Amino acid sequence: MKTPAPKPKKVVLAYSGGLDTSIIITWLKENYGCEVIAMIGDVGQQEDLEAARKKALATGASSAYVEDLREEFIRDYIWPTLRAGAVYEHTYLLGTSMARPVLGKRQAELALQLGADGVSHGCTGKGNDQVRFELAYKAIAPNLQIIAPWREWDIDSREDAIAYAEKHTVSPEKAPDKAEEVEIGFEAGTPVWVNGTKLGPIELLNLLNEIAARHGVGRTDLVENRLVGMKSRGAYETPGGTLLVTAHRELERLTVDRETAHLQQTLAVRYAELVYNGVWFSTQRQALDGFFNVSQQRVTGSVGLKLWKGTHNVTSRKSPFSLYRADLASFTMGRYNPKDAEGFINLFALPVTVRPKAKAEGNS
Amino acid sequence: MKTPAPKPKKVVLAYSGGLDTSIIITWLKENYGCEVIAMIGDVGQQEDLEAARKKALATGASSAYVEDLREEFIRDYIWPTLRAGAVYEHTYLLGTSMARPVLGKRQAELALQLGADGVSHGCTGKGNDQVRFELAYKAIAPNLQIIAPWREWDIDSREDAIAYAEKHTVSPEKAPDKAEEVEIGFEAGTPVWVNGTKLGPIELLNLLNEIAARHGVGRTDLVENRLVGMKSRGAYETPGGTLLVTAHRELERLTVDRETAHLQQTLAVRYAELVYNGVWFSTQRQALDGFFNVSQQRVTGSVGLKLWKGTHNVTSRKSPFSLYRADLASFTMGRYNPKDAEGFINLFALPVTVRPKAKAEGNS
Amino acid sequence: MKTPAPKPKKVVLAYSGGLDTSIIITWLKENYGCEVIAMIGDVGQQEDLEAARKKALATGASSAYVEDLREEFIRDYIWPTLRAGAVYEHTYLLGTSMARPVLGKRQAELALQLGADGVSHGCTGKGNDQVRFELAYKAIAPNLQIIAPWREWDIDSREDAIAYAEKHTVSPEKAPDKAEEVEIGFEAGTPVWVNGTKLGPIELLNLLNEIAARHGVGRTDLVENRLVGMKSRGAYETPGGTLLVTAHRELERLTVDRETAHLQQTLAVRYAELVYNGVWFSTQRQALDGFFNVSQQRVTGSVGLKLWKGTHNVTSRKSPFSLYRADLASFTMGRYNPKDAEGFINLFALPVTVRPKAKAEGNS
Amino acid sequence: MKTPAPKPKKVVLAYSGGLDTSIIITWLKENYGCEVIAMIGDVGQQEDLEAARKKALATGASSAYVEDLREEFIRDYIWPTLRAGAVYEHTYLLGTSMARPVLGKRQAELALQLGADGVSHGCTGKGNDQVRFELAYKAIAPNLQIIAPWREWDIDSREDAIAYAEKHTVSPEKAPDKAEEVEIGFEAGTPVWVNGTKLGPIELLNLLNEIAARHGVGRTDLVENRLVGMKSRGAYETPGGTLLVTAHRELERLTVDRETAHLQQTLAVRYAELVYNGVWFSTQRQALDGFFNVSQQRVTGSVGLKLWKGTHNVTSRKSPFSLYRADLASFTMGRYNPKDAEGFINLFALPVTVRPKAKAEGNS
């Protein structure tokens, strides 16, 4: 029989500054008589985090930390997911999904560092985020006690992601009449410059967010399959991410050979599931990164995009490692001999034509 | 040692009416002294096929047949590919790829029927179409001799698909300022009505082509991996098909459970490869249809789309078999208990947390 | 907040006759004051089921049913799994996994039929069987209340499968010195005769179990990954099943073309996961059956096996639909021309040699 | 029109010492008037290679090289394939398939080094080996001219692999009555010791070959699907390899988590196809190695096997990184709480039970 876990004495809470996590501070203190430390993670949400920090203290937190996770988030979570071409169910770019592990990881590290014995978050019991946070806690600091008050209260379901939507992006109808071009440069699958200017990850993503939002690019509204078994509606805004996924995919068309590209397509489906399900800290994800690190080595070059009224179309693709060779068409010597196609077709067809052939000959 | 094949006496030629296949008629007669029968297949290309028929006769064909393959093409080739969600390399909707097997099959059948001993086509040796035609011939009538003069001449590469492009579709910039809504109804994954009116396959696809073209929807320009090993640039126009793929996918989000949906996504990649490579007449394709026939049984309902300036966005999704239940959020009794999530997470996390846990306890 | 479920008044229990499920009868009556109906399912376990029935009544069941599920079990569960080539983690032939859905389904049907409002089983909280039973209940009669007392008691983990092992099969060392041959005939992937005699499913499987057991074939001992997240050790005996899987696979080598065969291999991994995890009643499994129903259509013929000291080796393979043609080697006309290989290799190699070629020429 | 390639002046021939490649020396000199250099690759075939060298010179080669590729072959080709768990069509351990790329690579390197302008091999036009050799040439030295005389002669098909069979291995019936145990130790998926003694790759594989052959382990006879489209019969002997594949797989069961293991199983199918098809020098294979390098990091430990009369059964499995924990069963605190299973099942079942539930409630 399982003994009930002892009540935690010191809890690190993933604090947002909103009402939902503010309530938790009071509740934890009342119910457990424990000390509560608020952690506010900066993953680029562009809110007033200093105000949140003050609010946490005012609401009863013994201390409150603002953790700048922006660069780590982009470099170690967004870029690998981009390189993997991972998009959940064709459409969802996994923004929130990737943010949870980096927040949960930092929260668990902080707990270890401060000698806390518990961690807490404000996710409800119907969403994916609870899973993503808790898998991170369990991976980094498996002995911490996890307290998820909103799972117990279950007042109302509310997927955080929905709240994000329709906030920043201009609607396509109101976008400027004049198109805008942007060129994005990659090295080994990682974006490194925009319009000729080399930029750090934060600046690069901010700039692309700004440009894409201006033209109403990157809004999506869908029905998705949650890990916890139900379907839900989500509305997402990922303006800069949308440009990056398109540009990256176009550059891959140029630089990755067919068989590798097709295998990548299948593995990207798996990668997206892992990220969506919060299984970030796992051998499987690391091994897939091992694959993509190799397959992306020559995904270097740039892609131009034209943004207009909610659309973004490719205008150029360039790479020093391009496998597209116009000369393959005209210059045949030693390279492409159309006569080879006859032999190719005969053998390619063999497995599916043994049977009709045998039939035509009257046996089988 | 292989004996050279005897010269064919009667050849059925896939005839387009263009210069490239007209030349073949003369060449076949001169080189083989054989009778040439022209077959003009109507797969909805909306050209003057009667004129082509007359031209074939004038150029030396002993007879010329116009075969109306439109309904068969849509019903037996396009609809199954749509149900499978097959899109090649994320983008190409496989229009030309699907047309080749239906043409090649009819051509081979005609040859058998007329007692011909050869078939011929006008594809070059660098493209995919030669493979698609010849796999169809070999599947239906494996004893026919195949003559592919353009593969031997190899004057210049020219992918038929490219010629199709930028012909019918209004450019997004010139599309009307006023958006248009269209609603498409499906039964078991097959489109059956538009805007409330039940339509046969030909009328349905024509109508959607017209509507989508008006708004500049469905043009694409890409670098793709050909079966014969090289990369090529292609420009495609599939206005109606684009609407259908989006609507179908959206309806699936509502009606197909998560695990089936994710498996479909992987199998669609395979299906697209098969169709692209011309491996239509194969056990593998038939077996995949066996899968999709079951998985699509409840993909019934309708999806509304708003078309504007080259974009098309989902405005409604309806299905009597919807698995999306808003009530799963509020009505918990016997259905969804958020407390279950705790147990779920603990077990879901177990495989990836045995190791950190063991580590934290100091063993391994 | 979830209201506690009302206490059930009439419960159908999956009853084995052992101490573990006997205890449940008393416990259910004491704790719920409910009527308990015992269901004993015959899935070929060759125990005294009539004695079990009497014991159930003596222990307090209001009634007890022995349900003969043998033919349904083999025909609708074992044969499809065999056709799919599904083997969990390379080795486990899924015997117990397949038995649970057929038992759970009948139990739920019986409950509906008798107006019961609850079902119960004796599986512990650490194994896979609880999941398999409960998924069947939920699929067939989702409103029934499920009571799993051993999950609550959690006295000791005990995977039923282990108990099965080392019971029937002769150890290889004690097997006869003389080898024995057996020939198994299939139609469309389903076994239909042994040594020339057509047999019903029950007789066929019994006979193969007997023959294989005599020679110590079909014992396995492994570490497997349970659905509930932990690894466990299992020992299994599937003498007849082992012969069937080998014979079926060999017949497929002869009759299924390469690409279909390789896709089958991948889908079999998925099918095995579904069966192992108890997800039998699902669109995904049905759709996979849709695939295999087609891909198995010509898996007709027979395979001979020689059994000796724990080994079983293939001695013959025959099929009217064999795709193996010795004549492909000698008779080349119109079929296989070795010169074709040159063209084939050139194009097959192209995607991976564009890069070295370009390099050798000094560009990129 | 393609200009015929100029006649090569200096050709490096993959020379076996047999009649088939000896004939080529004479033929090349007569037909091309070129110099012929023989390369005899030692990949552990245990033949008299010095005799072969002398024979090459006597037959007209201007020089002859014996290249010791044994260690490179095992370390860079066999070990990665073993780590990937790659087995073609369930059974074939890919011995010959792996040997071709290492031979072809060395041959191409030698050609570059000696200023040769051609390479030649003695494979026929119906087998896989021609593809494997030529893909290696094209990857390493794409400008060399390739001459494959046996493809042109096409006298008789003869798969080299068949010739290998039934040569070294004792038949199970004649194997000793006394069983023998062997323990194999691995580090990160690579075998490093046998029976407690650390061994280099050559010694290790030799020793295992000897032990397994003594007991009649590792013979196989099958119908396989060749890359060039036909089915063929093959008989293979891989005594040591058979032990290694089993031991490696067993160690993985202990040390690799479920999801990674299942993904490995699918990727191993792909890896086997690549190796079988000779696509060794490719981004895809390298990227898969990237995956396995990570996923194998903790496949460290040892496995004991008992060999007897053609069988080999696992007797022990040990690893410092074992994820199998007997304590997960008894020690529940903070680790495994059987009550969690209830919540797990409820959510795991949700996607497949929304529909029956809705049905039972009368909607849809």
Short mmCIF file of N, CA and C in Angstrom, two decimals, chain D residues 39-104:
data_model
loop_
_atom_site.label_atom_id
_atom_site.label_comp_id
_atom_site.label_asym_id
_atom_site.label_seq_id
_atom_site.Cartn_x
_atom_site.Cartn_y
_atom_site.Cartn_z
N MET D 39 43.10 -6.12 -57.74
CA MET D 39 43.02 -5.86 -56.29
C MET D 39 42.29 -7.01 -55.62
N ILE D 40 42.97 -7.62 -54.68
CA ILE D 40 42.37 -8.72 -53.93
C ILE D 40 42.11 -8.19 -52.52
N GLY D 41 40.84 -8.09 -52.16
CA GLY D 41 40.50 -7.53 -50.85
C GLY D 41 40.34 -8.63 -49.82
N ASP D 42 41.00 -8.48 -48.70
CA ASP D 42 40.84 -9.46 -47.62
C ASP D 42 39.75 -8.95 -46.66
N VAL D 43 38.58 -9.58 -46.74
CA VAL D 43 37.50 -9.22 -45.81
C VAL D 43 37.20 -10.41 -44.90
N GLY D 44 38.23 -11.24 -44.71
CA GLY D 44 38.08 -12.35 -43.77
C GLY D 44 37.58 -13.63 -44.43
N GLN D 45 37.70 -13.72 -45.74
CA GLN D 45 37.16 -14.90 -46.42
C GLN D 45 38.02 -16.15 -46.23
N GLN D 46 39.18 -15.99 -45.59
CA GLN D 46 40.05 -17.10 -45.25
C GLN D 46 40.40 -18.00 -46.43
N GLU D 47 40.77 -17.37 -47.52
CA GLU D 47 41.30 -18.11 -48.65
C GLU D 47 42.77 -17.75 -48.81
N ASP D 48 43.45 -18.42 -49.71
CA ASP D 48 44.88 -18.16 -49.89
C ASP D 48 45.04 -16.95 -50.82
N LEU D 49 45.18 -15.80 -50.24
CA LEU D 49 45.16 -14.57 -51.03
C LEU D 49 46.50 -14.35 -51.73
N GLU D 50 47.54 -14.86 -51.14
CA GLU D 50 48.85 -14.74 -51.77
C GLU D 50 48.87 -15.56 -53.08
N ALA D 51 48.25 -16.72 -53.03
CA ALA D 51 48.12 -17.54 -54.24
C ALA D 51 47.32 -16.80 -55.30
N ALA D 52 46.27 -16.13 -54.86
CA ALA D 52 45.44 -15.37 -55.78
C ALA D 52 46.27 -14.26 -56.43
N ARG D 53 47.10 -13.63 -55.63
CA ARG D 53 47.94 -12.53 -56.13
C ARG D 53 48.86 -13.03 -57.25
N LYS D 54 49.46 -14.19 -56.99
CA LYS D 54 50.37 -14.76 -57.99
C LYS D 54 49.62 -15.14 -59.26
N LYS D 55 48.44 -15.66 -59.07
CA LYS D 55 47.63 -16.07 -60.21
C LYS D 55 47.26 -14.86 -61.08
N ALA D 56 46.95 -13.76 -60.42
CA ALA D 56 46.60 -12.54 -61.16
C ALA D 56 47.76 -12.11 -62.06
N LEU D 57 48.93 -12.13 -61.48
CA LEU D 57 50.11 -11.72 -62.25
C LEU D 57 50.35 -12.71 -63.40
N ALA D 58 50.20 -13.99 -63.10
CA ALA D 58 50.40 -15.00 -64.13
C ALA D 58 49.38 -14.88 -65.26
N THR D 59 48.22 -14.40 -64.93
CA THR D 59 47.15 -14.30 -65.92
C THR D 59 47.23 -13.02 -66.74
N GLY D 60 48.14 -12.12 -66.36
CA GLY D 60 48.32 -10.94 -67.19
C GLY D 60 48.15 -9.59 -66.51
N ALA D 61 47.88 -9.60 -65.22
CA ALA D 61 47.79 -8.31 -64.52
C ALA D 61 49.17 -7.69 -64.45
N SER D 62 49.22 -6.36 -64.61
CA SER D 62 50.52 -5.70 -64.55
C SER D 62 51.01 -5.61 -63.11
N SER D 63 50.09 -5.54 -62.18
CA SER D 63 50.44 -5.62 -60.76
C SER D 63 49.22 -6.12 -60.01
N ALA D 64 49.45 -6.56 -58.78
CA ALA D 64 48.35 -7.13 -58.00
C ALA D 64 48.54 -6.79 -56.54
N TYR D 65 47.49 -6.30 -55.92
CA TYR D 65 47.56 -5.84 -54.53
C TYR D 65 46.64 -6.68 -53.65
N VAL D 66 47.18 -7.14 -52.53
CA VAL D 66 46.30 -7.74 -51.53
C VAL D 66 46.06 -6.69 -50.46
N GLU D 67 44.81 -6.31 -50.30
CA GLU D 67 44.47 -5.25 -49.35
C GLU D 67 43.80 -5.86 -48.13
N ASP D 68 44.38 -5.62 -46.97
CA ASP D 68 43.80 -6.16 -45.74
C ASP D 68 42.71 -5.21 -45.24
N LEU D 69 41.47 -5.55 -45.51
CA LEU D 69 40.35 -4.68 -45.15
C LEU D 69 39.59 -5.22 -43.95
N ARG D 70 40.15 -6.24 -43.31
CA ARG D 70 39.38 -6.95 -42.28
C ARG D 70 38.93 -6.06 -41.12
N GLU D 71 39.86 -5.32 -40.58
CA GLU D 71 39.48 -4.52 -39.42
C GLU D 71 38.51 -3.39 -39.80
N GLU D 72 38.83 -2.71 -40.89
CA GLU D 72 37.93 -1.65 -41.37
C GLU D 72 36.53 -2.21 -41.65
N PHE D 73 36.50 -3.37 -42.28
CA PHE D 73 35.23 -4.00 -42.62
C PHE D 73 34.39 -4.24 -41.36
N ILE D 74 34.99 -4.83 -40.38
CA ILE D 74 34.23 -5.15 -39.16
C ILE D 74 33.86 -3.88 -38.42
N ARG D 75 34.82 -3.01 -38.23
CA ARG D 75 34.63 -1.83 -37.38
C ARG D 75 33.66 -0.81 -38.01
N ASP D 76 33.82 -0.56 -39.32
CA ASP D 76 33.07 0.53 -39.93
C ASP D 76 31.84 0.09 -40.70
N TYR D 77 31.70 -1.21 -40.90
CA TYR D 77 30.55 -1.70 -41.68
C TYR D 77 29.70 -2.68 -40.87
N ILE D 78 30.37 -3.71 -40.31
CA ILE D 78 29.59 -4.72 -39.58
C ILE D 78 29.06 -4.16 -38.26
N TRP D 79 29.92 -3.53 -37.50
CA TRP D 79 29.46 -3.02 -36.19
C TRP D 79 28.30 -2.01 -36.32
N PRO D 80 28.39 -1.02 -37.20
CA PRO D 80 27.24 -0.11 -37.33
C PRO D 80 25.95 -0.82 -37.73
N THR D 81 26.08 -1.81 -38.61
CA THR D 81 24.88 -2.54 -39.05
C THR D 81 24.31 -3.35 -37.89
N LEU D 82 25.20 -3.91 -37.08
CA LEU D 82 24.77 -4.64 -35.89
C LEU D 82 24.08 -3.69 -34.91
N ARG D 83 24.69 -2.54 -34.67
CA ARG D 83 24.08 -1.56 -33.75
C ARG D 83 22.69 -1.15 -34.23
N ALA D 84 22.53 -1.07 -35.55
CA ALA D 84 21.22 -0.68 -36.10
C ALA D 84 20.22 -1.83 -36.04
N GLY D 85 20.69 -3.02 -35.69
CA GLY D 85 19.77 -4.17 -35.65
C GLY D 85 19.23 -4.52 -37.04
N ALA D 86 20.02 -4.22 -38.07
CA ALA D 86 19.51 -4.36 -39.43
C ALA D 86 19.61 -5.81 -39.92
N VAL D 87 18.49 -6.38 -40.26
CA VAL D 87 18.40 -7.74 -40.78
C VAL D 87 17.43 -7.67 -41.97
N TYR D 88 17.86 -8.10 -43.12
CA TYR D 88 17.02 -7.94 -44.31
C TYR D 88 15.92 -9.00 -44.35
N GLU D 89 14.71 -8.56 -44.52
CA GLU D 89 13.56 -9.46 -44.63
C GLU D 89 13.56 -10.51 -43.53
N HIS D 90 13.73 -10.03 -42.31
CA HIS D 90 13.66 -10.83 -41.08
C HIS D 90 14.84 -11.75 -40.85
N THR D 91 15.65 -12.07 -41.85
CA THR D 91 16.52 -13.22 -41.73
C THR D 91 17.95 -13.02 -42.22
N TYR D 92 18.10 -12.31 -43.32
CA TYR D 92 19.43 -12.26 -43.93
C TYR D 92 20.31 -11.23 -43.22
N LEU D 93 21.47 -11.69 -42.76
CA LEU D 93 22.31 -10.84 -41.91
C LEU D 93 23.26 -9.93 -42.70
N LEU D 94 23.13 -9.91 -44.02
CA LEU D 94 23.75 -8.87 -44.84
C LEU D 94 25.26 -8.96 -44.98
N GLY D 95 25.82 -10.14 -44.70
CA GLY D 95 27.28 -10.30 -44.77
C GLY D 95 27.87 -9.83 -46.10
N THR D 96 27.47 -10.45 -47.20
CA THR D 96 27.98 -10.08 -48.51
C THR D 96 27.66 -8.63 -48.83
N SER D 97 26.46 -8.20 -48.47
CA SER D 97 26.03 -6.83 -48.78
C SER D 97 26.99 -5.80 -48.19
N MET D 98 27.45 -6.07 -46.96
CA MET D 98 28.34 -5.11 -46.31
C MET D 98 29.74 -5.16 -46.89
N ALA D 99 30.13 -6.34 -47.41
CA ALA D 99 31.49 -6.48 -47.92
C ALA D 99 31.70 -5.71 -49.21
N ARG D 100 30.67 -5.58 -50.03
CA ARG D 100 30.85 -4.94 -51.32
C ARG D 100 31.28 -3.48 -51.21
N PRO D 101 30.62 -2.67 -50.39
CA PRO D 101 31.05 -1.26 -50.32
C PRO D 101 32.49 -1.09 -49.85
N VAL D 102 32.93 -1.90 -48.90
CA VAL D 102 34.30 -1.70 -48.42
C VAL D 102 35.29 -2.09 -49.51
N LEU D 103 34.98 -3.12 -50.28
CA LEU D 103 35.84 -3.51 -51.40
C LEU D 103 35.81 -2.45 -52.51
N GLY D 104 34.62 -2.02 -52.87
CA GLY D 104 34.49 -1.05 -53.95
C GLY D 104 35.17 0.27 -53.60
#
